[in-house]
GROMACS .gro file of C-alpha atoms in nm:
model
  363
    1MET     CA    1   1.961   3.940   5.933
    2LEU     CA    2   1.886   3.700   6.219
    3LEU     CA    3   1.611   3.772   6.469
    4GLN     CA    4   1.717   3.535   6.748
    5ASN     CA    5   1.350   3.512   6.844
    6GLU     CA    6   1.385   3.150   6.944
    7ARG     CA    7   1.125   2.894   7.039
    8THR     CA    8   1.237   2.539   7.117
    9PRO     CA    9   0.986   2.254   7.079
   10VAL     CA   10   1.033   1.995   7.354
   11ARG     CA   11   0.748   1.744   7.310
   12TYR     CA   12   0.842   1.485   7.049
   13ALA     CA   13   0.721   1.143   6.944
   14PRO     CA   14   0.824   0.902   6.668
   15GLN     CA   15   0.626   0.933   6.345
   16GLU     CA   16   0.604   0.721   6.035
   17ALA     CA   17   0.765   0.891   5.738
   18ALA     CA   18   0.516   1.041   5.495
   19GLN     CA   19   0.452   0.849   5.176
   20GLY     CA   20   0.714   0.947   4.922
   21ALA     CA   21   0.958   1.072   5.185
   22ALA     CA   22   1.188   0.778   5.107
   23LEU     CA   23   1.408   0.782   5.413
   24ALA     CA   24   1.711   0.554   5.435
   25PRO     CA   25   1.658   0.201   5.574
   26ALA     CA   26   1.823   0.306   5.903
   27SER     CA   27   1.635   0.621   6.000
   28LEU     CA   28   1.413   0.794   6.253
   29GLN     CA   29   1.146   1.062   6.219
   30LEU     CA   30   1.015   1.265   6.513
   31GLN     CA   31   0.722   1.508   6.525
   32SER     CA   32   0.678   1.782   6.785
   33SER     CA   33   0.342   1.862   6.947
   34ASP     CA   34   0.398   2.168   7.166
   35ALA     CA   35   0.081   2.368   7.225
   36GLU     CA   36   0.206   2.714   7.122
   37ILE     CA   37   0.463   2.620   6.857
   38GLU     CA   38   0.377   2.484   6.513
   39PRO     CA   39   0.471   2.117   6.463
   40PHE     CA   40   0.831   2.053   6.364
   41THR     CA   41   0.969   1.741   6.200
   42PHE     CA   42   1.314   1.606   6.285
   43THR     CA   43   1.463   1.330   6.072
   44PHE     CA   44   1.781   1.127   6.107
   45GLU     CA   45   1.926   0.893   5.844
   46VAL     CA   46   2.234   0.677   5.813
   47VAL     CA   47   2.345   0.752   5.456
   48ARG     CA   48   2.699   0.613   5.477
   49PRO     CA   49   2.877   0.418   5.753
   50ASN     CA   50   3.028   0.747   5.875
   51VAL     CA   51   2.783   1.002   5.728
   52PHE     CA   52   2.448   1.097   5.880
   53ARG     CA   53   2.178   1.323   5.737
   54THR     CA   54   1.950   1.528   5.963
   55THR     CA   55   1.666   1.765   5.880
   56TYR     CA   56   1.460   2.002   6.091
   57SER     CA   57   1.161   2.170   5.930
   58SER     CA   58   0.799   2.281   5.961
   59ALA     CA   59   0.520   2.396   5.731
   60SER     CA   60   0.639   2.758   5.750
   61ARG     CA   61   1.007   2.664   5.742
   62PRO     CA   62   1.043   2.399   5.469
   63ILE     CA   63   1.379   2.265   5.358
   64PRO     CA   64   1.511   2.526   5.110
   65PRO     CA   65   1.512   2.419   4.744
   66PHE     CA   66   1.820   2.351   4.531
   67ALA     CA   67   2.035   2.186   4.796
   68SER     CA   68   2.408   2.215   4.734
   69ALA     CA   69   2.450   1.838   4.770
   70GLN     CA   70   2.246   1.566   4.603
   71ARG     CA   71   2.078   1.351   4.862
   72PRO     CA   72   2.202   0.989   4.853
   73SER     CA   73   1.930   0.753   4.733
   74PRO     CA   74   1.787   0.517   4.997
   75GLY     CA   75   1.906   0.224   4.789
   76SER     CA   76   2.268   0.333   4.825
   77CYS     CA   77   2.252   0.370   5.204
   78PRO     CA   78   2.391   0.102   5.440
   79LYS     CA   79   2.153  -0.179   5.522
   80ASP     CA   80   2.365  -0.369   5.776
   81VAL     CA   81   2.300  -0.117   6.055
   82ALA     CA   82   2.226  -0.248   6.404
   83SER     CA   83   1.954  -0.059   6.589
   84THR     CA   84   1.810  -0.063   6.939
   85SER     CA   85   1.539   0.155   7.091
   86ASP     CA   86   1.327   0.228   7.394
   87LYS     CA   87   1.046   0.474   7.467
   88THR     CA   88   1.248   0.795   7.415
   89SER     CA   89   1.570   0.691   7.244
   90ARG     CA   90   1.709   0.499   6.951
   91SER     CA   91   2.065   0.404   6.860
   92PHE     CA   92   2.231   0.298   6.537
   93THR     CA   93   2.565   0.122   6.495
   94THR     CA   94   2.745   0.094   6.161
   95SER     CA   95   3.079  -0.053   6.064
   96ALA     CA   96   3.242   0.284   6.134
   97ALA     CA   97   3.034   0.477   6.388
   98LYS     CA   98   2.760   0.474   6.647
   99ALA     CA   99   2.481   0.730   6.679
  100SER     CA  100   2.200   0.779   6.928
  101ILE     CA  101   1.899   1.010   6.944
  102GLU     CA  102   1.727   1.088   7.275
  103TRP     CA  103   1.398   1.282   7.272
  104SER     CA  104   1.262   1.307   7.626
  105ASN     CA  105   1.298   1.683   7.561
  106ALA     CA  106   1.439   1.847   7.245
  107PRO     CA  107   1.615   1.580   7.033
  108ILE     CA  108   1.978   1.520   7.126
  109LEU     CA  109   2.192   1.353   6.861
  110SER     CA  110   2.520   1.201   6.978
  111ILE     CA  111   2.772   1.048   6.735
  112ASP     CA  112   3.104   0.877   6.794
  113LEU     CA  113   3.342   0.646   6.615
  114LYS     CA  114   3.252   0.281   6.664
  115ASP     CA  115   3.562   0.192   6.866
  116ALA     CA  116   3.590   0.521   7.056
  117THR     CA  117   3.721   0.497   7.412
  118THR     CA  118   3.671   0.860   7.519
  119LYS     CA  119   3.382   0.949   7.749
  120LYS     CA  120   3.252   1.245   7.548
  121PRO     CA  121   3.099   1.186   7.202
  122LEU     CA  122   3.269   1.326   6.895
  123HIS     CA  123   2.950   1.521   6.824
  124GLN     CA  124   2.663   1.598   7.060
  125ASP     CA  125   2.368   1.835   7.036
  126LEU     CA  126   2.318   2.080   7.320
  127PRO     CA  127   2.066   1.941   7.574
  128PHE     CA  128   1.730   2.126   7.600
  129ARG     CA  129   1.815   2.367   7.316
  130SER     CA  130   1.935   2.154   7.027
  131TYR     CA  131   1.694   2.262   6.751
  132SER     CA  132   1.501   2.589   6.771
  133ALA     CA  133   1.271   2.794   6.553
  134ASP     CA  134   1.435   3.133   6.501
  135GLY     CA  135   1.236   3.395   6.312
  136ALA     CA  136   1.189   3.270   5.955
  137GLY     CA  137   1.473   3.023   6.001
  138VAL     CA  138   1.613   2.777   6.254
  139ALA     CA  139   1.907   2.739   6.490
  140HIS     CA  140   2.108   2.425   6.566
  141TYR     CA  141   2.302   2.417   6.894
  142SER     CA  142   2.574   2.163   6.970
  143VAL     CA  143   2.834   2.112   7.240
  144TYR     CA  144   3.154   2.314   7.198
  145LYS     CA  145   3.481   2.142   7.284
  146LYS     CA  146   3.730   2.388   7.425
  147GLY     CA  147   4.092   2.330   7.336
  148THR     CA  148   4.019   2.159   7.003
  149LEU     CA  149   4.071   2.283   6.648
  150HIS     CA  150   3.787   2.421   6.434
  151VAL     CA  151   3.850   2.488   6.064
  152GLY     CA  152   3.646   2.541   5.750
  153LEU     CA  153   3.347   2.754   5.648
  154GLY     CA  154   3.521   2.797   5.315
  155GLU     CA  155   3.797   3.042   5.393
  156LYS     CA  156   3.762   3.288   5.678
  157ALA     CA  157   3.968   3.572   5.820
  158ALA     CA  158   4.297   3.467   5.982
  159PRO     CA  159   4.401   3.285   6.192
  160MET     CA  160   4.310   2.942   6.054
  161ASP     CA  161   4.166   2.817   6.387
  162LEU     CA  162   3.806   2.939   6.409
  163SER     CA  163   3.764   2.843   6.776
  164GLY     CA  164   3.613   3.108   7.002
  165ARG     CA  165   3.497   3.326   6.712
  166GLY     CA  166   3.178   3.412   6.524
  167PHE     CA  167   3.122   3.425   6.149
  168THR     CA  168   2.868   3.520   5.885
  169VAL     CA  169   2.818   3.274   5.598
  170SER     CA  170   2.712   3.489   5.304
  171ALA     CA  171   2.851   3.500   4.950
  172SER     CA  172   2.929   3.871   4.936
  173ASP     CA  173   3.152   4.042   4.681
  174THR     CA  174   3.419   4.148   4.931
  175PHE     CA  175   3.653   4.316   4.685
  176GLY     CA  176   3.968   4.443   4.858
  177TYR     CA  177   3.912   4.236   5.174
  178ASP     CA  178   4.147   4.235   5.472
  179ALA     CA  179   4.272   3.881   5.536
  180TYR     CA  180   4.278   3.942   5.912
  181ARG     CA  181   3.951   4.128   5.959
  182THR     CA  182   3.701   4.041   5.685
  183ASP     CA  183   3.579   3.743   5.490
  184PRO     CA  184   3.747   3.672   5.155
  185LEU     CA  185   3.597   3.686   4.808
  186TYR     CA  186   3.324   3.428   4.739
  187LYS     CA  187   3.479   3.138   4.934
  188HIS     CA  188   3.180   3.060   5.156
  189ILE     CA  189   3.124   2.689   5.219
  190PRO     CA  190   2.906   2.594   5.521
  191LEU     CA  191   3.128   2.302   5.627
  192LEU     CA  192   3.276   2.324   5.978
  193ILE     CA  193   3.532   2.061   6.083
  194ASN     CA  194   3.623   2.000   6.446
  195VAL     CA  195   3.950   1.814   6.508
  196THR     CA  196   4.023   1.662   6.848
  197GLN     CA  197   4.359   1.546   6.976
  198ASP     CA  198   4.269   1.183   7.035
  199ALA     CA  199   3.904   1.120   6.945
  200GLY     CA  200   3.894   1.185   6.571
  201ALA     CA  201   3.733   1.455   6.356
  202VAL     CA  202   3.376   1.557   6.275
  203GLY     CA  203   3.233   1.779   6.004
  204ILE     CA  204   2.894   1.954   5.998
  205PHE     CA  205   2.778   2.053   5.650
  206SER     CA  206   2.464   2.254   5.567
  207THR     CA  207   2.319   2.227   5.216
  208ALA     CA  208   2.115   2.550   5.222
  209HIS     CA  209   2.209   2.869   5.038
  210SER     CA  210   2.041   3.085   5.303
  211ARG     CA  211   2.250   3.344   5.481
  212SER     CA  212   2.358   3.217   5.819
  213THR     CA  213   2.593   3.269   6.110
  214TRP     CA  214   2.820   3.036   6.304
  215SER     CA  215   2.910   3.106   6.665
  216ILE     CA  216   3.196   2.868   6.745
  217GLY     CA  217   3.224   2.908   7.120
  218SER     CA  218   3.213   3.288   7.088
  219GLU     CA  219   2.887   3.315   7.282
  220LEU     CA  220   2.906   3.266   7.657
  221ASP     CA  221   2.595   3.181   7.855
  222GLY     CA  222   2.624   3.023   8.197
  223MET     CA  223   2.276   2.874   8.164
  224TRP     CA  224   2.384   2.647   7.878
  225GLY     CA  225   2.754   2.581   7.915
  226ALA     CA  226   2.998   2.582   7.622
  227TYR     CA  227   2.820   2.560   7.288
  228LYS     CA  228   2.844   2.640   6.920
  229VAL     CA  229   2.541   2.739   6.715
  230HIS     CA  230   2.453   2.757   6.346
  231ARG     CA  231   2.170   3.007   6.284
  232GLN     CA  232   2.009   2.992   5.942
  233ALA     CA  233   1.815   3.301   5.834
  234HIS     CA  234   1.550   3.130   5.623
  235GLY     CA  235   1.385   2.792   5.595
  236GLY     CA  236   1.442   2.453   5.751
  237LEU     CA  237   1.770   2.278   5.811
  238GLU     CA  238   1.936   1.998   5.615
  239GLU     CA  239   2.274   1.891   5.752
  240TYR     CA  240   2.522   1.610   5.703
  241ILE     CA  241   2.738   1.510   5.998
  242ILE     CA  242   3.055   1.329   5.894
  243VAL     CA  243   3.291   1.153   6.134
  244GLY     CA  244   3.635   1.004   6.079
  245GLN     CA  245   3.962   0.912   6.243
  246THR     CA  246   4.134   1.201   6.063
  247VAL     CA  247   4.055   1.522   5.880
  248ALA     CA  248   4.141   1.340   5.557
  249ASP     CA  249   3.865   1.086   5.631
  250VAL     CA  250   3.610   1.365   5.679
  251VAL     CA  251   3.720   1.558   5.369
  252ARG     CA  252   3.709   1.247   5.150
  253SER     CA  253   3.358   1.158   5.269
  254TYR     CA  254   3.253   1.519   5.213
  255ALA     CA  255   3.390   1.507   4.857
  256GLU     CA  256   3.211   1.179   4.791
  257LEU     CA  257   2.891   1.353   4.901
  258VAL     CA  258   2.919   1.682   4.709
  259GLY     CA  259   3.151   1.577   4.425
  260PHE     CA  260   3.526   1.577   4.373
  261PRO     CA  261   3.701   1.877   4.213
  262LEU     CA  262   3.735   1.862   3.836
  263ARG     CA  263   4.075   1.769   3.698
  264VAL     CA  264   4.279   2.086   3.648
  265PRO     CA  265   4.319   2.160   3.274
  266ARG     CA  266   4.666   2.195   3.125
  267TYR     CA  267   4.621   2.567   3.055
  268MET     CA  268   4.588   2.632   3.430
  269MET     CA  269   4.942   2.502   3.490
  270GLY     CA  270   5.117   2.811   3.352
  271TYR     CA  271   5.113   3.170   3.473
  272ILE     CA  272   4.758   3.305   3.499
  273GLY     CA  273   4.742   3.678   3.439
  274GLY     CA  274   4.464   3.909   3.544
  275GLY     CA  275   4.363   4.216   3.736
  276MET     CA  276   4.055   4.436   3.743
  277LYS     CA  277   4.245   4.724   3.582
  278TYR     CA  278   4.292   4.565   3.240
  279SER     CA  279   3.928   4.498   3.150
  280MET     CA  280   3.817   4.834   3.298
  281GLU     CA  281   4.021   5.050   3.058
  282ASP     CA  282   3.840   5.276   2.810
  283THR     CA  283   4.149   5.457   2.677
  284PRO     CA  284   4.341   5.272   2.553
  285ARG     CA  285   4.075   5.007   2.501
  286ALA     CA  286   4.074   4.704   2.731
  287HIS     CA  287   4.126   4.480   2.426
  288ASP     CA  288   4.460   4.648   2.355
  289CYS     CA  289   4.563   4.659   2.723
  290ILE     CA  290   4.516   4.284   2.766
  291MET     CA  291   4.694   4.199   2.442
  292GLY     CA  292   4.975   4.434   2.549
  293PHE     CA  293   5.004   4.242   2.875
  294ILE     CA  294   5.025   3.912   2.685
  295ALA     CA  295   5.293   4.059   2.457
  296ASN     CA  296   5.493   4.171   2.761
  297CYS     CA  297   5.474   3.820   2.905
  298GLU     CA  298   5.618   3.682   2.581
  299LYS     CA  299   5.890   3.949   2.578
  300HIS     CA  300   6.005   3.850   2.927
  301ASP     CA  301   5.965   3.473   2.874
  302ILE     CA  302   5.675   3.447   3.121
  303PRO     CA  303   5.468   3.139   3.024
  304CYS     CA  304   5.122   3.298   3.045
  305THR     CA  305   4.862   3.032   2.960
  306ALA     CA  306   4.542   3.199   3.083
  307PHE     CA  307   4.403   3.541   3.167
  308GLN     CA  308   4.136   3.615   3.427
  309MET     CA  309   3.902   3.873   3.271
  310SER     CA  310   3.747   4.005   3.594
  311SER     CA  311   3.409   4.170   3.528
  312GLY     CA  312   3.507   4.491   3.350
  313TYR     CA  313   3.413   4.346   3.013
  314THR     CA  314   3.045   4.333   3.124
  315VAL     CA  315   3.020   4.698   3.239
  316ALA     CA  316   2.749   4.895   3.056
  317GLU     CA  317   2.870   5.173   2.825
  318VAL     CA  318   2.618   5.427   2.961
  319GLU     CA  319   2.511   5.528   3.310
  320PRO     CA  320   2.439   5.360   3.540
  321LYS     CA  321   2.746   5.153   3.455
  322THR     CA  322   2.617   4.826   3.595
  323ARG     CA  323   2.774   4.486   3.536
  324ASN     CA  324   2.544   4.288   3.308
  325VAL     CA  325   2.634   3.920   3.284
  326PHE     CA  326   2.659   3.760   2.938
  327THR     CA  327   2.714   4.099   2.770
  328TRP     CA  328   3.026   4.274   2.635
  329ASN     CA  329   3.122   4.640   2.655
  330ARG     CA  330   3.166   4.701   2.282
  331HIS     CA  331   3.377   5.014   2.335
  332ARG     CA  332   3.636   4.822   2.535
  333PHE     CA  333   3.600   4.508   2.321
  334PRO     CA  334   3.475   4.608   1.972
  335ASP     CA  335   3.494   4.249   1.841
  336PRO     CA  336   3.488   3.989   2.124
  337ARG     CA  337   3.528   3.696   1.882
  338ALA     CA  338   3.837   3.848   1.720
  339PHE     CA  339   3.978   3.931   2.065
  340THR     CA  340   3.928   3.572   2.178
  341LYS     CA  341   4.092   3.430   1.863
  342GLU     CA  342   4.387   3.666   1.905
  343ALA     CA  343   4.441   3.555   2.267
  344HIS     CA  344   4.414   3.189   2.168
  345ALA     CA  345   4.670   3.244   1.891
  346HIS     CA  346   4.916   3.340   2.164
  347GLY     CA  347   4.831   3.028   2.364
  348VAL     CA  348   4.628   3.218   2.625
  349ARG     CA  349   4.283   3.103   2.739
  350LEU     CA  350   4.038   3.368   2.861
  351LEU     CA  351   3.867   3.303   3.195
  352ALA     CA  352   3.535   3.486   3.213
  353ASN     CA  353   3.408   3.629   3.540
  354ILE     CA  354   3.033   3.570   3.568
  355LYS     CA  355   2.841   3.740   3.848
  356PRO     CA  356   2.609   3.506   4.045
  357TYR     CA  357   2.302   3.718   3.969
  358VAL     CA  358   2.108   3.894   3.693
  359LEU     CA  359   2.004   4.254   3.760
  360ALA     CA  360   1.643   4.360   3.719
  361THR     CA  361   1.773   4.630   3.481
  362HIS     CA  362   1.966   4.381   3.266
  363PRO     CA  363   1.924   4.475   2.899
   0.00000   0.00000   0.00000
């Protein structure tokens, strides 16, 4: 998946943002000019007092389309940001944090809380190797803090602390996964949160849907010291770095960026039935199996308010028995509308499983 054929541009200079780029008022854009590596653009923006947006891209590695978070408009970004600069560095100070970028070699972004008293920044890119071209994608290296807590990436194999381990970020259909050895079903969110004992918390969130890997201190290389690295298989990088006094601060700012969860509907408060077996039955028909399950719940006073259909209802009736989204297996469910009305009459909502793809052979 990942080539690890890395090239790291090291000659950078400030560049005016292209017309229409619409960077935030407090921002910086750098352009590389290495002789044997295509030009790369690095951008940094202050989008909230404690949230910073960075991008790293080139002509052959553009920012992937359909980002998973809507970019804050420049008009909504902080304007009361203090900034100082010299020939190869620039710093920004907000009401909540302070950030600096140094580009005498590869850009090094350092971020800390405004009133921090610790010597080491809450976040710091790895010197001399921070942003690299890697095959058709890119890699972002940052300093790894031993002895601190790392959580996130959606939901990964146990234990909860991800420190010292490596992970693949890919939305695979891991049916029957092992909670201790494999990734779970679908829960892949490229947000990594690092929690320190006394310096606060920091989250790194990637908006791309490209497959990627995270090495969280699992790679050891004496040439570079302790580091973590996010390798993205395709395209340029768009990341948001979020700092806060607590994990709650980081999670709230993350939610404000990507959107808060929808309010849970009333029908999700009861018992939610389900299981792949029910919608996969041909004899007796899946329709009758599911209604039999609902009847059993009523018989035993189990307040079933919803039923997870799994994907058996979409399985084709003839070989190859593929799962075709937005279709019904009419042998298992002869009359989907009547089946739905019957379930609703018993106070049970049906939760449809929809695969995140359409097959080329879809009817």
